[in-house]
Amino acid sequence: MLNLVLFGPPGAGKGTQSQKLIEKYGLIHLSTGDLLRIEKANRTPLGLEAQKLMDDGKLVPDAVVIGMISNKLDSNRQAVGFIFDGFPRTVVQAEALDRLLEEKNTAISGMIGLEVPDDELERRLLQRGKESGRPDDANPEVIRKRIKEYNDKTAPVAGFYKAQNKLENIDGTGTEEDVFAVICSIIDSWLKG
Ligand code: AP5
Ligand code: MG
């Protein structure tokens, strides 16, 4: 299986690159942000619990997202592989993901980190906020809070995969096509083994 963690701060391009990658490699895209937004839109108990935290730019509890990912792994047993987008976002989540994959006799192939400076992240998210309807994109203060939450709680996840020799950081500031080409060359090198 090919199991990729696409990593990076809010607005780095994880979702954008995931859409291109699922077409090329036939992987299942698992974005905890997208899954949570569906729960929110359906006004499920989980969605209502998550809403306040998401709109405020804070992480939702580990147990919530780990449970969602576990369900998705179980319901996609025939998958050739997964792209994890926006998950794991804490070291606790990364440890849980390793255990879940081990139970399925597989593992993370590697993590690709998209590096983009904060001012460009803010620019991209404010721009998207004009059309996306995402409340967490509409307000510069919430965007900055998401970036701070990333630096405080999520950045250490890179060290977790680095210790396993699975981390590749790349420049995320080129065009979407530039970034895609670099990601594909890394994945192809993994596939060649
Ligand atoms: P989530 O949905 O994961 O949002 P995020 O990480 O804050 O980031 P984005 O989805 O906004 O960014 P992205 O990297 O996908 O960039 P995109 O491709 O869209 O999480 C939302 C919330 O849910 C969290 O705040 C938290 O509350 C909760 N949550 C989710 N997962 C969780 C977890 N595991 N644990 C706890 N809580 C969790 O691109 C952004 C914009 O830039 C787009 O408009 C795009 O068109 C543009 N763009 C992309 N690439 C380029 C490029 N190369 N050049 C120019 N523009 C570009
Ligand atoms: Mg996204």
PDB file of C-alpha atoms and ligand atoms in Angstrom:
ATOM      1  CA  MET A   1       0.000   0.000   0.000  1.00  0.00           C
ATOM      2  CA  LEU A   2       0.991   3.602  -0.506  1.00  0.00           C
ATOM      3  CA  ASN A   3       0.108   5.632   2.581  1.00  0.00           C
ATOM      4  CA  LEU A   4       1.070   9.273   2.340  1.00  0.00           C
ATOM      5  CA  VAL A   5       0.822  11.946   5.010  1.00  0.00           C
ATOM      6  CA  LEU A   6       0.499  15.352   3.363  1.00  0.00           C
ATOM      7  CA  PHE A   7       1.668  17.814   5.963  1.00  0.00           C
ATOM      8  CA  GLY A   8       1.842  21.557   6.365  1.00  0.00           C
ATOM      9  CA  PRO A   9       0.214  24.603   7.937  1.00  0.00           C
ATOM     10  CA  PRO A  10      -3.295  25.876   7.116  1.00  0.00           C
ATOM     11  CA  GLY A  11      -3.333  27.050   3.492  1.00  0.00           C
ATOM     12  CA  ALA A  12      -0.164  25.178   2.500  1.00  0.00           C
ATOM     13  CA  GLY A  13      -2.016  23.363  -0.306  1.00  0.00           C
ATOM     14  CA  LYS A  14      -2.733  19.936   1.239  1.00  0.00           C
ATOM     15  CA  GLY A  15      -6.293  19.738  -0.072  1.00  0.00           C
ATOM     16  CA  THR A  16      -5.355  21.127  -3.489  1.00  0.00           C
ATOM     17  CA  GLN A  17      -2.545  18.608  -4.001  1.00  0.00           C
ATOM     18  CA  SER A  18      -4.670  15.740  -2.617  1.00  0.00           C
ATOM     19  CA  GLN A  19      -7.238  16.259  -5.376  1.00  0.00           C
ATOM     20  CA  LYS A  20      -4.533  15.895  -8.025  1.00  0.00           C
ATOM     21  CA  LEU A  21      -2.907  12.898  -6.302  1.00  0.00           C
ATOM     22  CA  ILE A  22      -6.089  10.835  -5.936  1.00  0.00           C
ATOM     23  CA  GLU A  23      -6.611  11.061  -9.703  1.00  0.00           C
ATOM     24  CA  LYS A  24      -3.077  10.025 -10.562  1.00  0.00           C
ATOM     25  CA  TYR A  25      -2.520   7.287  -7.977  1.00  0.00           C
ATOM     26  CA  GLY A  26      -6.059   6.063  -7.162  1.00  0.00           C
ATOM     27  CA  LEU A  27      -5.611   6.692  -3.443  1.00  0.00           C
ATOM     28  CA  ILE A  28      -8.409   7.342  -0.942  1.00  0.00           C
ATOM     29  CA  HIS A  29      -8.317  10.914   0.379  1.00  0.00           C
ATOM     30  CA  LEU A  30      -8.893  11.204   4.135  1.00  0.00           C
ATOM     31  CA  SER A  31      -9.138  14.831   5.265  1.00  0.00           C
ATOM     32  CA  THR A  32     -10.261  15.163   8.872  1.00  0.00           C
ATOM     33  CA  GLY A  33     -11.140  18.817   8.163  1.00  0.00           C
ATOM     34  CA  ASP A  34     -13.482  17.781   5.321  1.00  0.00           C
ATOM     35  CA  LEU A  35     -14.982  14.974   7.449  1.00  0.00           C
ATOM     36  CA  LEU A  36     -15.602  17.386  10.311  1.00  0.00           C
ATOM     37  CA  ARG A  37     -17.197  19.955   7.971  1.00  0.00           C
ATOM     38  CA  ILE A  38     -19.627  17.227   6.763  1.00  0.00           C
ATOM     39  CA  GLU A  39     -20.554  16.446  10.390  1.00  0.00           C
ATOM     40  CA  LYS A  40     -21.031  20.159  10.984  1.00  0.00           C
ATOM     41  CA  ALA A  41     -23.243  20.597   7.912  1.00  0.00           C
ATOM     42  CA  ASN A  42     -25.374  17.599   8.987  1.00  0.00           C
ATOM     43  CA  ARG A  43     -25.605  19.017  12.509  1.00  0.00           C
ATOM     44  CA  THR A  44     -24.669  15.678  14.079  1.00  0.00           C
ATOM     45  CA  PRO A  45     -23.770  15.631  17.803  1.00  0.00           C
ATOM     46  CA  LEU A  46     -20.100  15.310  16.791  1.00  0.00           C
ATOM     47  CA  GLY A  47     -20.427  18.192  14.332  1.00  0.00           C
ATOM     48  CA  LEU A  48     -22.064  20.412  16.900  1.00  0.00           C
ATOM     49  CA  GLU A  49     -19.323  19.587  19.408  1.00  0.00           C
ATOM     50  CA  ALA A  50     -16.582  20.362  16.873  1.00  0.00           C
ATOM     51  CA  GLN A  51     -18.152  23.514  15.442  1.00  0.00           C
ATOM     52  CA  LYS A  52     -17.145  25.973  18.127  1.00  0.00           C
ATOM     53  CA  LEU A  53     -13.525  24.785  18.179  1.00  0.00           C
ATOM     54  CA  MET A  54     -13.188  24.799  14.376  1.00  0.00           C
ATOM     55  CA  ASP A  55     -14.740  28.227  13.940  1.00  0.00           C
ATOM     56  CA  ASP A  56     -12.382  29.478  16.624  1.00  0.00           C
ATOM     57  CA  GLY A  57      -9.292  28.008  14.894  1.00  0.00           C
ATOM     58  CA  LYS A  58      -8.562  25.432  17.592  1.00  0.00           C
ATOM     59  CA  LEU A  59      -7.954  21.698  17.246  1.00  0.00           C
ATOM     60  CA  VAL A  60     -10.771  19.302  18.122  1.00  0.00           C
ATOM     61  CA  PRO A  61      -9.974  16.533  20.651  1.00  0.00           C
ATOM     62  CA  ASP A  62      -7.643  13.744  19.513  1.00  0.00           C
ATOM     63  CA  ALA A  63     -10.170  10.994  20.327  1.00  0.00           C
ATOM     64  CA  VAL A  64     -12.722  12.515  17.926  1.00  0.00           C
ATOM     65  CA  VAL A  65     -10.458  12.551  14.861  1.00  0.00           C
ATOM     66  CA  ILE A  66      -8.768   9.232  15.680  1.00  0.00           C
ATOM     67  CA  GLY A  67     -12.232   7.610  15.827  1.00  0.00           C
ATOM     68  CA  MET A  68     -13.190   9.118  12.457  1.00  0.00           C
ATOM     69  CA  ILE A  69      -9.986   7.874  10.797  1.00  0.00           C
ATOM     70  CA  SER A  70     -10.360   4.414  12.324  1.00  0.00           C
ATOM     71  CA  ASN A  71     -13.882   4.132  10.850  1.00  0.00           C
ATOM     72  CA  LYS A  72     -12.665   5.226   7.423  1.00  0.00           C
ATOM     73  CA  LEU A  73      -9.810   2.712   7.408  1.00  0.00           C
ATOM     74  CA  ASP A  74     -12.313  -0.038   8.285  1.00  0.00           C
ATOM     75  CA  SER A  75     -14.754   0.977   5.569  1.00  0.00           C
ATOM     76  CA  ASN A  76     -12.065   1.127   2.836  1.00  0.00           C
ATOM     77  CA  ARG A  77     -10.403  -2.268   3.222  1.00  0.00           C
ATOM     78  CA  GLN A  78      -9.810  -2.699  -0.517  1.00  0.00           C
ATOM     79  CA  ALA A  79      -7.964   0.634  -0.925  1.00  0.00           C
ATOM     80  CA  VAL A  80      -4.596   0.670  -2.714  1.00  0.00           C
ATOM     81  CA  GLY A  81      -3.547   3.370  -0.264  1.00  0.00           C
ATOM     82  CA  PHE A  82      -4.506   6.545   1.548  1.00  0.00           C
ATOM     83  CA  ILE A  83      -3.618  10.221   1.588  1.00  0.00           C
ATOM     84  CA  PHE A  84      -3.880  11.607   5.101  1.00  0.00           C
ATOM     85  CA  ASP A  85      -4.575  15.353   4.837  1.00  0.00           C
ATOM     86  CA  GLY A  86      -4.726  17.429   8.012  1.00  0.00           C
ATOM     87  CA  PHE A  87      -4.177  14.290  10.098  1.00  0.00           C
ATOM     88  CA  PRO A  88      -2.183  13.485  12.213  1.00  0.00           C
ATOM     89  CA  ARG A  89      -2.054  16.942  13.805  1.00  0.00           C
ATOM     90  CA  THR A  90      -0.609  15.956  17.198  1.00  0.00           C
ATOM     91  CA  VAL A  91       1.962  13.380  18.249  1.00  0.00           C
ATOM     92  CA  VAL A  92      -0.839  11.460  20.026  1.00  0.00           C
ATOM     93  CA  GLN A  93      -2.673  11.221  16.684  1.00  0.00           C
ATOM     94  CA  ALA A  94       0.520  10.112  14.896  1.00  0.00           C
ATOM     95  CA  GLU A  95       1.086   7.316  17.427  1.00  0.00           C
ATOM     96  CA  ALA A  96      -2.538   6.201  17.097  1.00  0.00           C
ATOM     97  CA  LEU A  97      -2.277   6.164  13.293  1.00  0.00           C
ATOM     98  CA  ASP A  98       0.822   3.951  13.423  1.00  0.00           C
ATOM     99  CA  ARG A  99      -1.088   1.493  15.631  1.00  0.00           C
ATOM    100  CA  LEU A 100      -4.193   1.508  13.406  1.00  0.00           C
ATOM    101  CA  LEU A 101      -2.107   0.816  10.298  1.00  0.00           C
ATOM    102  CA  GLU A 102      -0.101  -1.880  12.045  1.00  0.00           C
ATOM    103  CA  GLU A 103      -3.349  -3.700  12.867  1.00  0.00           C
ATOM    104  CA  LYS A 104      -3.945  -3.736   9.116  1.00  0.00           C
ATOM    105  CA  ASN A 105      -0.409  -4.961   8.401  1.00  0.00           C
ATOM    106  CA  THR A 106       0.592  -1.738   6.716  1.00  0.00           C
ATOM    107  CA  ALA A 107       2.399   1.486   7.607  1.00  0.00           C
ATOM    108  CA  ILE A 108       2.986   5.095   6.569  1.00  0.00           C
ATOM    109  CA  SER A 109       5.175   5.151   3.431  1.00  0.00           C
ATOM    110  CA  GLY A 110       6.267   8.719   4.050  1.00  0.00           C
ATOM    111  CA  MET A 111       5.318  12.250   4.920  1.00  0.00           C
ATOM    112  CA  ILE A 112       5.638  15.182   2.524  1.00  0.00           C
ATOM    113  CA  GLY A 113       5.727  18.569   4.242  1.00  0.00           C
ATOM    114  CA  LEU A 114       4.704  21.672   2.268  1.00  0.00           C
ATOM    115  CA  GLU A 115       6.684  24.718   3.393  1.00  0.00           C
ATOM    116  CA  VAL A 116       5.008  28.108   2.861  1.00  0.00           C
ATOM    117  CA  PRO A 117       5.750  31.345   4.769  1.00  0.00           C
ATOM    118  CA  ASP A 118       3.080  32.714   7.120  1.00  0.00           C
ATOM    119  CA  ASP A 119       2.325  35.866   5.093  1.00  0.00           C
ATOM    120  CA  GLU A 120       1.581  33.763   1.995  1.00  0.00           C
ATOM    121  CA  LEU A 121      -0.645  31.398   4.050  1.00  0.00           C
ATOM    122  CA  GLU A 122      -2.611  34.357   5.358  1.00  0.00           C
ATOM    123  CA  ARG A 123      -2.956  35.812   1.858  1.00  0.00           C
ATOM    124  CA  ARG A 124      -4.216  32.505   0.394  1.00  0.00           C
ATOM    125  CA  LEU A 125      -6.720  31.847   3.184  1.00  0.00           C
ATOM    126  CA  LEU A 126      -8.170  35.368   3.214  1.00  0.00           C
ATOM    127  CA  GLN A 127      -8.537  35.146  -0.544  1.00  0.00           C
ATOM    128  CA  ARG A 128     -10.335  31.792  -0.275  1.00  0.00           C
ATOM    129  CA  GLY A 129     -12.475  33.154   2.575  1.00  0.00           C
ATOM    130  CA  LYS A 130     -14.093  35.572   0.137  1.00  0.00           C
ATOM    131  CA  GLU A 131     -15.811  32.630  -1.614  1.00  0.00           C
ATOM    132  CA  SER A 132     -15.472  29.476   0.475  1.00  0.00           C
ATOM    133  CA  GLY A 133     -17.982  30.238   3.186  1.00  0.00           C
ATOM    134  CA  ARG A 134     -15.558  28.691   5.674  1.00  0.00           C
ATOM    135  CA  PRO A 135     -15.965  30.809   8.826  1.00  0.00           C
ATOM    136  CA  ASP A 136     -12.364  30.022   9.835  1.00  0.00           C
ATOM    137  CA  ASP A 137     -11.101  31.693   6.617  1.00  0.00           C
ATOM    138  CA  ALA A 138     -13.058  34.907   7.034  1.00  0.00           C
ATOM    139  CA  ASN A 139     -11.133  36.538   9.856  1.00  0.00           C
ATOM    140  CA  PRO A 140      -7.373  37.310   9.963  1.00  0.00           C
ATOM    141  CA  GLU A 141      -7.371  36.774  13.726  1.00  0.00           C
ATOM    142  CA  VAL A 142      -8.732  33.216  13.400  1.00  0.00           C
ATOM    143  CA  ILE A 143      -6.254  32.494  10.581  1.00  0.00           C
ATOM    144  CA  ARG A 144      -3.387  33.593  12.818  1.00  0.00           C
ATOM    145  CA  LYS A 145      -4.769  31.440  15.630  1.00  0.00           C
ATOM    146  CA  ARG A 146      -4.821  28.401  13.296  1.00  0.00           C
ATOM    147  CA  ILE A 147      -1.180  29.074  12.361  1.00  0.00           C
ATOM    148  CA  LYS A 148      -0.239  29.393  16.040  1.00  0.00           C
ATOM    149  CA  GLU A 149      -2.094  26.159  16.871  1.00  0.00           C
ATOM    150  CA  TYR A 150      -0.107  24.525  14.056  1.00  0.00           C
ATOM    151  CA  ASN A 151       3.218  25.798  15.373  1.00  0.00           C
ATOM    152  CA  ASP A 152       2.423  24.803  18.972  1.00  0.00           C
ATOM    153  CA  LYS A 153       0.784  21.391  18.534  1.00  0.00           C
ATOM    154  CA  THR A 154       1.242  20.145  14.975  1.00  0.00           C
ATOM    155  CA  ALA A 155       4.794  21.092  13.999  1.00  0.00           C
ATOM    156  CA  PRO A 156       6.218  18.437  16.417  1.00  0.00           C
ATOM    157  CA  VAL A 157       4.563  15.743  14.290  1.00  0.00           C
ATOM    158  CA  ALA A 158       7.304  16.376  11.681  1.00  0.00           C
ATOM    159  CA  GLY A 159       9.894  15.227  14.232  1.00  0.00           C
ATOM    160  CA  PHE A 160       7.899  12.046  14.834  1.00  0.00           C
ATOM    161  CA  TYR A 161       8.228  11.016  11.166  1.00  0.00           C
ATOM    162  CA  LYS A 162      11.757  12.391  10.820  1.00  0.00           C
ATOM    163  CA  ALA A 163      12.823   9.973  13.574  1.00  0.00           C
ATOM    164  CA  GLN A 164      11.461   7.178  11.352  1.00  0.00           C
ATOM    165  CA  ASN A 165      13.321   8.584   8.303  1.00  0.00           C
ATOM    166  CA  LYS A 166      10.000   9.238   6.593  1.00  0.00           C
ATOM    167  CA  LEU A 167       9.979  13.039   6.265  1.00  0.00           C
ATOM    168  CA  GLU A 168      10.508  14.967   3.011  1.00  0.00           C
ATOM    169  CA  ASN A 169      10.020  18.745   3.197  1.00  0.00           C
ATOM    170  CA  ILE A 170       9.437  20.629  -0.039  1.00  0.00           C
ATOM    171  CA  ASP A 171       8.863  24.212  -1.125  1.00  0.00           C
ATOM    172  CA  GLY A 172       5.112  24.822  -1.318  1.00  0.00           C
ATOM    173  CA  THR A 173       5.315  28.304  -2.852  1.00  0.00           C
ATOM    174  CA  GLY A 174       5.521  27.447  -6.568  1.00  0.00           C
ATOM    175  CA  THR A 175       2.475  27.053  -8.787  1.00  0.00           C
ATOM    176  CA  GLU A 176       0.099  24.164  -8.036  1.00  0.00           C
ATOM    177  CA  GLU A 177       1.627  22.304 -10.993  1.00  0.00           C
ATOM    178  CA  ASP A 178       5.215  22.915  -9.797  1.00  0.00           C
ATOM    179  CA  VAL A 179       4.422  21.546  -6.361  1.00  0.00           C
ATOM    180  CA  PHE A 180       2.533  18.585  -7.832  1.00  0.00           C
ATOM    181  CA  ALA A 181       5.517  17.621 -10.002  1.00  0.00           C
ATOM    182  CA  VAL A 182       7.843  17.563  -6.996  1.00  0.00           C
ATOM    183  CA  ILE A 183       5.395  15.478  -4.934  1.00  0.00           C
ATOM    184  CA  CYS A 184       4.973  12.979  -7.793  1.00  0.00           C
ATOM    185  CA  SER A 185       8.725  12.567  -8.170  1.00  0.00           C
ATOM    186  CA  ILE A 186       9.002  11.729  -4.452  1.00  0.00           C
ATOM    187  CA  ILE A 187       6.095   9.254  -4.561  1.00  0.00           C
ATOM    188  CA  ASP A 188       7.511   7.611  -7.672  1.00  0.00           C
ATOM    189  CA  SER A 189      10.837   7.144  -5.908  1.00  0.00           C
ATOM    190  CA  TRP A 190       9.014   5.434  -3.001  1.00  0.00           C
ATOM    191  CA  LEU A 191       7.106   3.191  -5.419  1.00  0.00           C
ATOM    192  CA  LYS A 192      10.378   2.103  -7.035  1.00  0.00           C
ATOM    193  CA  GLY A 193      11.514   1.235  -3.491  1.00  0.00           C
TER     194      GLY A 193
HETATM  195  P1  AP5 B   1      -8.525  21.634   7.803  1.00  0.00           P
HETATM  196  O1  AP5 B   1      -9.703  21.546   6.964  1.00  0.00           O
HETATM  197  O2  AP5 B   1      -7.531  20.556   7.794  1.00  0.00           O
HETATM  198  O3  AP5 B   1      -7.859  23.033   7.498  1.00  0.00           O
HETATM  199  P2  AP5 B   1      -6.367  23.582   7.610  1.00  0.00           P
HETATM  200  O4  AP5 B   1      -5.316  22.606   7.894  1.00  0.00           O
HETATM  201  O5  AP5 B   1      -6.504  24.746   8.508  1.00  0.00           O
HETATM  202  O6  AP5 B   1      -5.997  24.008   6.236  1.00  0.00           O
HETATM  203  P3  AP5 B   1      -6.680  24.207   4.900  1.00  0.00           P
HETATM  204  O7  AP5 B   1      -7.561  23.083   4.530  1.00  0.00           O
HETATM  205  O8  AP5 B   1      -7.292  25.560   4.993  1.00  0.00           O
HETATM  206  O9  AP5 B   1      -5.388  24.256   3.993  1.00  0.00           O
HETATM  207  P4  AP5 B   1      -4.765  23.270   2.922  1.00  0.00           P
HETATM  208  O10 AP5 B   1      -3.377  22.990   3.285  1.00  0.00           O
HETATM  209  O11 AP5 B   1      -5.668  22.101   2.640  1.00  0.00           O
HETATM  210  O12 AP5 B   1      -4.730  24.239   1.692  1.00  0.00           O
HETATM  211  P5  AP5 B   1      -5.647  24.273   0.381  1.00  0.00           P
HETATM  212  O13 AP5 B   1      -5.204  23.249  -0.584  1.00  0.00           O
HETATM  213  O14 AP5 B   1      -7.069  24.293   0.775  1.00  0.00           O
HETATM  214  O15 AP5 B   1      -8.958  21.816   9.356  1.00  0.00           O
HETATM  215  C1  AP5 B   1      -9.976  22.722   9.733  1.00  0.00           C
HETATM  216  C2  AP5 B   1     -10.242  22.612  11.236  1.00  0.00           C
HETATM  217  O16 AP5 B   1     -10.734  21.309  11.549  1.00  0.00           O
HETATM  218  C3  AP5 B   1      -9.010  22.783  12.137  1.00  0.00           C
HETATM  219  O17 AP5 B   1      -8.742  24.122  12.421  1.00  0.00           O
HETATM  220  C4  AP5 B   1      -9.455  21.997  13.377  1.00  0.00           C
HETATM  221  O18 AP5 B   1     -10.350  22.735  14.153  1.00  0.00           O
HETATM  222  C5  AP5 B   1     -10.206  20.826  12.787  1.00  0.00           C
HETATM  223  N1  AP5 B   1      -9.338  19.659  12.506  1.00  0.00           N
HETATM  224  C6  AP5 B   1      -9.092  19.087  11.297  1.00  0.00           C
HETATM  225  N2  AP5 B   1      -8.281  18.031  11.404  1.00  0.00           N
HETATM  226  C7  AP5 B   1      -7.976  17.919  12.718  1.00  0.00           C
HETATM  227  C8  AP5 B   1      -7.156  17.038  13.462  1.00  0.00           C
HETATM  228  N3  AP5 B   1      -6.472  16.031  12.853  1.00  0.00           N
HETATM  229  N4  AP5 B   1      -7.048  17.215  14.799  1.00  0.00           N
HETATM  230  C9  AP5 B   1      -7.740  18.187  15.426  1.00  0.00           C
HETATM  231  N5  AP5 B   1      -8.524  19.070  14.790  1.00  0.00           N
HETATM  232  C10 AP5 B   1      -8.651  18.944  13.437  1.00  0.00           C
HETATM  233  O19 AP5 B   1      -5.225  25.701  -0.200  1.00  0.00           O
HETATM  234  C11 AP5 B   1      -5.580  26.899   0.440  1.00  0.00           C
HETATM  235  C12 AP5 B   1      -5.819  27.988  -0.597  1.00  0.00           C
HETATM  236  O20 AP5 B   1      -4.594  28.266  -1.279  1.00  0.00           O
HETATM  237  C13 AP5 B   1      -6.820  27.589  -1.677  1.00  0.00           C
HETATM  238  O21 AP5 B   1      -7.624  28.687  -1.989  1.00  0.00           O
HETATM  239  C14 AP5 B   1      -5.945  27.167  -2.854  1.00  0.00           C
HETATM  240  O22 AP5 B   1      -6.580  27.401  -4.080  1.00  0.00           O
HETATM  241  C15 AP5 B   1      -4.708  28.051  -2.670  1.00  0.00           C
HETATM  242  N6  AP5 B   1      -3.490  27.388  -3.148  1.00  0.00           N
HETATM  243  C16 AP5 B   1      -3.150  26.079  -2.992  1.00  0.00           C
HETATM  244  N7  AP5 B   1      -1.955  25.823  -3.556  1.00  0.00           N
HETATM  245  C17 AP5 B   1      -1.510  27.005  -4.051  1.00  0.00           C
HETATM  246  C18 AP5 B   1      -0.315  27.387  -4.754  1.00  0.00           C
HETATM  247  N8  AP5 B   1       0.649  26.500  -5.033  1.00  0.00           N
HETATM  248  N9  AP5 B   1      -0.178  28.681  -5.102  1.00  0.00           N
HETATM  249  C19 AP5 B   1      -1.176  29.585  -4.819  1.00  0.00           C
HETATM  250  N10 AP5 B   1      -2.330  29.280  -4.179  1.00  0.00           N
HETATM  251  C20 AP5 B   1      -2.486  28.007  -3.797  1.00  0.00           C
HETATM  252 MG    MG B   2      -7.469  21.402   3.545  1.00  0.00          MG
END
